[in-house]
């Protein structure tokens, strides 16, 4: 079991406490706002692009920005036979599962374009029911 630090203090103490925790390499959970001062906020990154590499040729691309004019909270997971889209900004259909896959037609044949070598398959779309609860409580339980 790992250890983490939860900062649940008056707002004016958030920034110095959280900064100390992060610099010490600790997993830290703090509710908004992180700081009350613009100068302290400028020390944080505005835009981040990250590529994560996992085993078995799995990778993830992440883009986060508090500065972006579009409020997007969307995650797309692409598998070999299905795709999943989670959109936290949607009220009703937050999670959608798509039966979609791409297969190579024939590896022994020379094609003039990439599209000719692929067979696209589209199937059903499934929207499961999601029971939502008290979000902050769920976030803390997961953390």
Short mmCIF file of C-alpha atoms in Angstrom, two decimals:
data_model
loop_
_atom_site.label_atom_id
_atom_site.label_comp_id
_atom_site.label_asym_id
_atom_site.label_seq_id
_atom_site.Cartn_x
_atom_site.Cartn_y
_atom_site.Cartn_z
CA UNK A 1 0.00 0.00 0.00
CA UNK A 2 1.32 3.44 -0.93
CA UNK A 3 1.18 6.58 1.09
CA UNK A 4 -0.22 9.93 0.02
CA UNK A 5 -0.76 13.35 1.48
CA UNK A 6 -4.14 15.07 1.55
CA UNK A 7 -4.07 18.83 1.99
CA UNK A 8 -7.33 19.86 3.67
CA UNK A 9 -6.38 23.20 5.19
CA UNK A 10 -7.40 26.84 4.79
CA UNK A 11 -6.93 27.96 1.17
CA UNK A 12 -4.08 30.39 1.90
CA UNK A 13 -1.94 27.42 3.04
CA UNK A 14 -2.59 25.24 -0.05
CA UNK A 15 0.25 26.49 -2.22
CA UNK A 16 3.18 26.30 0.22
CA UNK A 17 2.08 22.92 1.60
CA UNK A 18 1.41 21.34 -1.80
CA UNK A 19 4.66 22.71 -3.26
CA UNK A 20 6.63 21.19 -0.38
CA UNK A 21 4.88 17.83 -0.84
CA UNK A 22 5.49 17.74 -4.60
CA UNK A 23 9.15 18.72 -4.23
CA UNK A 24 9.50 15.87 -1.71
CA UNK A 25 8.14 13.45 -4.34
CA UNK A 26 4.90 12.69 -2.49
CA UNK A 27 1.56 11.89 -4.13
CA UNK A 28 -0.59 14.84 -3.11
CA UNK A 29 -4.33 15.49 -3.21
CA UNK A 30 -5.67 19.03 -2.84
CA UNK A 31 -9.03 20.54 -3.67
CA UNK A 32 -9.20 23.74 -5.70
CA UNK A 33 -7.87 26.35 -5.61
CA UNK A 34 -4.21 25.45 -5.50
CA UNK A 35 -3.29 29.08 -4.87
CA UNK A 36 -4.82 32.51 -4.33
CA UNK A 37 -1.92 34.43 -5.91
CA UNK A 38 -1.33 34.79 -9.66
CA UNK A 39 2.45 34.81 -9.16
CA UNK A 40 2.35 31.37 -7.54
CA UNK A 41 0.07 30.03 -10.25
CA UNK A 42 2.53 31.13 -12.93
CA UNK A 43 5.07 28.68 -11.50
CA UNK A 44 2.88 25.81 -12.76
CA UNK A 45 2.80 24.65 -16.37
CA UNK A 46 0.22 26.25 -18.68
CA UNK A 47 0.14 23.53 -21.35
CA UNK A 48 1.50 19.98 -21.23
CA UNK A 49 1.77 17.36 -23.99
CA UNK A 50 2.80 13.92 -22.73
CA UNK A 51 3.31 10.57 -24.44
CA UNK A 52 3.33 7.57 -22.10
CA UNK A 53 4.71 4.22 -23.26
CA UNK A 54 3.48 1.01 -21.64
CA UNK A 55 4.27 -2.67 -22.20
CA UNK A 56 2.82 -4.63 -25.12
CA UNK A 57 2.99 -1.65 -27.53
CA UNK A 58 0.40 0.36 -25.59
CA UNK A 59 0.80 4.11 -25.53
CA UNK A 60 -1.16 7.16 -24.40
CA UNK A 61 -1.13 10.76 -25.59
CA UNK A 62 -2.20 13.35 -23.02
CA UNK A 63 -2.84 17.07 -23.52
CA UNK A 64 -3.78 19.19 -20.53
CA UNK A 65 -4.12 22.95 -20.32
CA UNK A 66 -5.90 25.28 -17.95
CA UNK A 67 -5.25 28.06 -20.48
CA UNK A 68 -7.04 26.43 -23.43
CA UNK A 69 -10.20 28.35 -24.45
CA UNK A 70 -12.08 25.05 -24.94
CA UNK A 71 -13.20 23.24 -21.80
CA UNK A 72 -12.57 19.63 -22.81
CA UNK A 73 -12.64 16.67 -20.47
CA UNK A 74 -12.60 13.79 -22.91
CA UNK A 75 -10.72 10.50 -23.02
CA UNK A 76 -10.68 8.14 -26.01
CA UNK A 77 -9.34 4.61 -25.72
CA UNK A 78 -8.72 2.76 -28.98
CA UNK A 79 -8.40 -1.01 -28.89
CA UNK A 80 -8.01 -3.62 -31.60
CA UNK A 81 -11.75 -4.40 -31.70
CA UNK A 82 -13.51 -1.58 -29.83
CA UNK A 83 -13.24 2.09 -28.94
CA UNK A 84 -14.42 3.83 -25.78
CA UNK A 85 -15.07 7.55 -25.40
CA UNK A 86 -15.56 9.13 -21.98
CA UNK A 87 -16.70 12.76 -22.08
CA UNK A 88 -17.07 14.29 -18.64
CA UNK A 89 -18.72 17.41 -20.10
CA UNK A 90 -21.68 15.38 -21.37
CA UNK A 91 -24.64 15.25 -19.02
CA UNK A 92 -26.39 12.12 -20.26
CA UNK A 93 -24.05 10.02 -22.39
CA UNK A 94 -20.71 10.28 -20.62
CA UNK A 95 -19.51 6.84 -21.79
CA UNK A 96 -19.95 5.43 -25.29
CA UNK A 97 -18.58 2.09 -26.53
CA UNK A 98 -18.09 1.59 -30.27
CA UNK A 99 -17.65 -1.76 -32.05
CA UNK A 100 -15.03 -0.69 -34.60
CA UNK A 101 -11.93 -2.38 -35.89
CA UNK A 102 -9.37 -2.18 -38.64
CA UNK A 103 -7.93 -5.28 -40.30
CA UNK A 104 -5.19 -5.64 -42.89
CA UNK A 105 -6.67 -7.08 -46.08
CA UNK A 106 -3.70 -9.03 -47.47
CA UNK A 107 -0.11 -8.66 -46.29
CA UNK A 108 1.28 -10.35 -49.43
CA UNK A 109 -0.10 -7.81 -51.90
CA UNK A 110 1.39 -4.40 -52.84
CA UNK A 111 -1.11 -1.57 -52.38
CA UNK A 112 -0.91 1.94 -53.81
CA UNK A 113 -2.24 3.57 -50.65
CA UNK A 114 -2.52 2.78 -46.98
CA UNK A 115 -6.33 2.85 -47.15
CA UNK A 116 -6.44 0.07 -49.76
CA UNK A 117 -4.63 -2.30 -47.39
CA UNK A 118 -7.21 -1.92 -44.65
CA UNK A 119 -10.71 -3.20 -44.05
CA UNK A 120 -12.79 -1.01 -41.74
CA UNK A 121 -15.53 -2.68 -39.72
CA UNK A 122 -18.26 -0.73 -37.95
CA UNK A 123 -20.64 -2.36 -35.49
CA UNK A 124 -22.95 -1.41 -32.67
CA UNK A 125 -22.77 1.58 -30.37
CA UNK A 126 -23.49 0.93 -26.69
CA UNK A 127 -24.23 3.63 -24.09
CA UNK A 128 -24.16 2.08 -20.61
CA UNK A 129 -25.94 3.58 -17.63
CA UNK A 130 -23.56 5.22 -15.17
CA UNK A 131 -24.62 5.69 -11.59
CA UNK A 132 -23.06 8.88 -10.35
CA UNK A 133 -22.50 9.64 -6.71
CA UNK A 134 -20.96 12.40 -4.68
CA UNK A 135 -18.01 13.23 -6.94
CA UNK A 136 -15.56 14.51 -4.32
CA UNK A 137 -16.22 11.44 -2.17
CA UNK A 138 -15.61 9.12 -5.14
CA UNK A 139 -12.43 11.00 -6.06
CA UNK A 140 -11.05 10.68 -2.52
CA UNK A 141 -11.93 6.97 -2.35
CA UNK A 142 -10.11 6.35 -5.64
CA UNK A 143 -7.07 8.40 -4.60
#
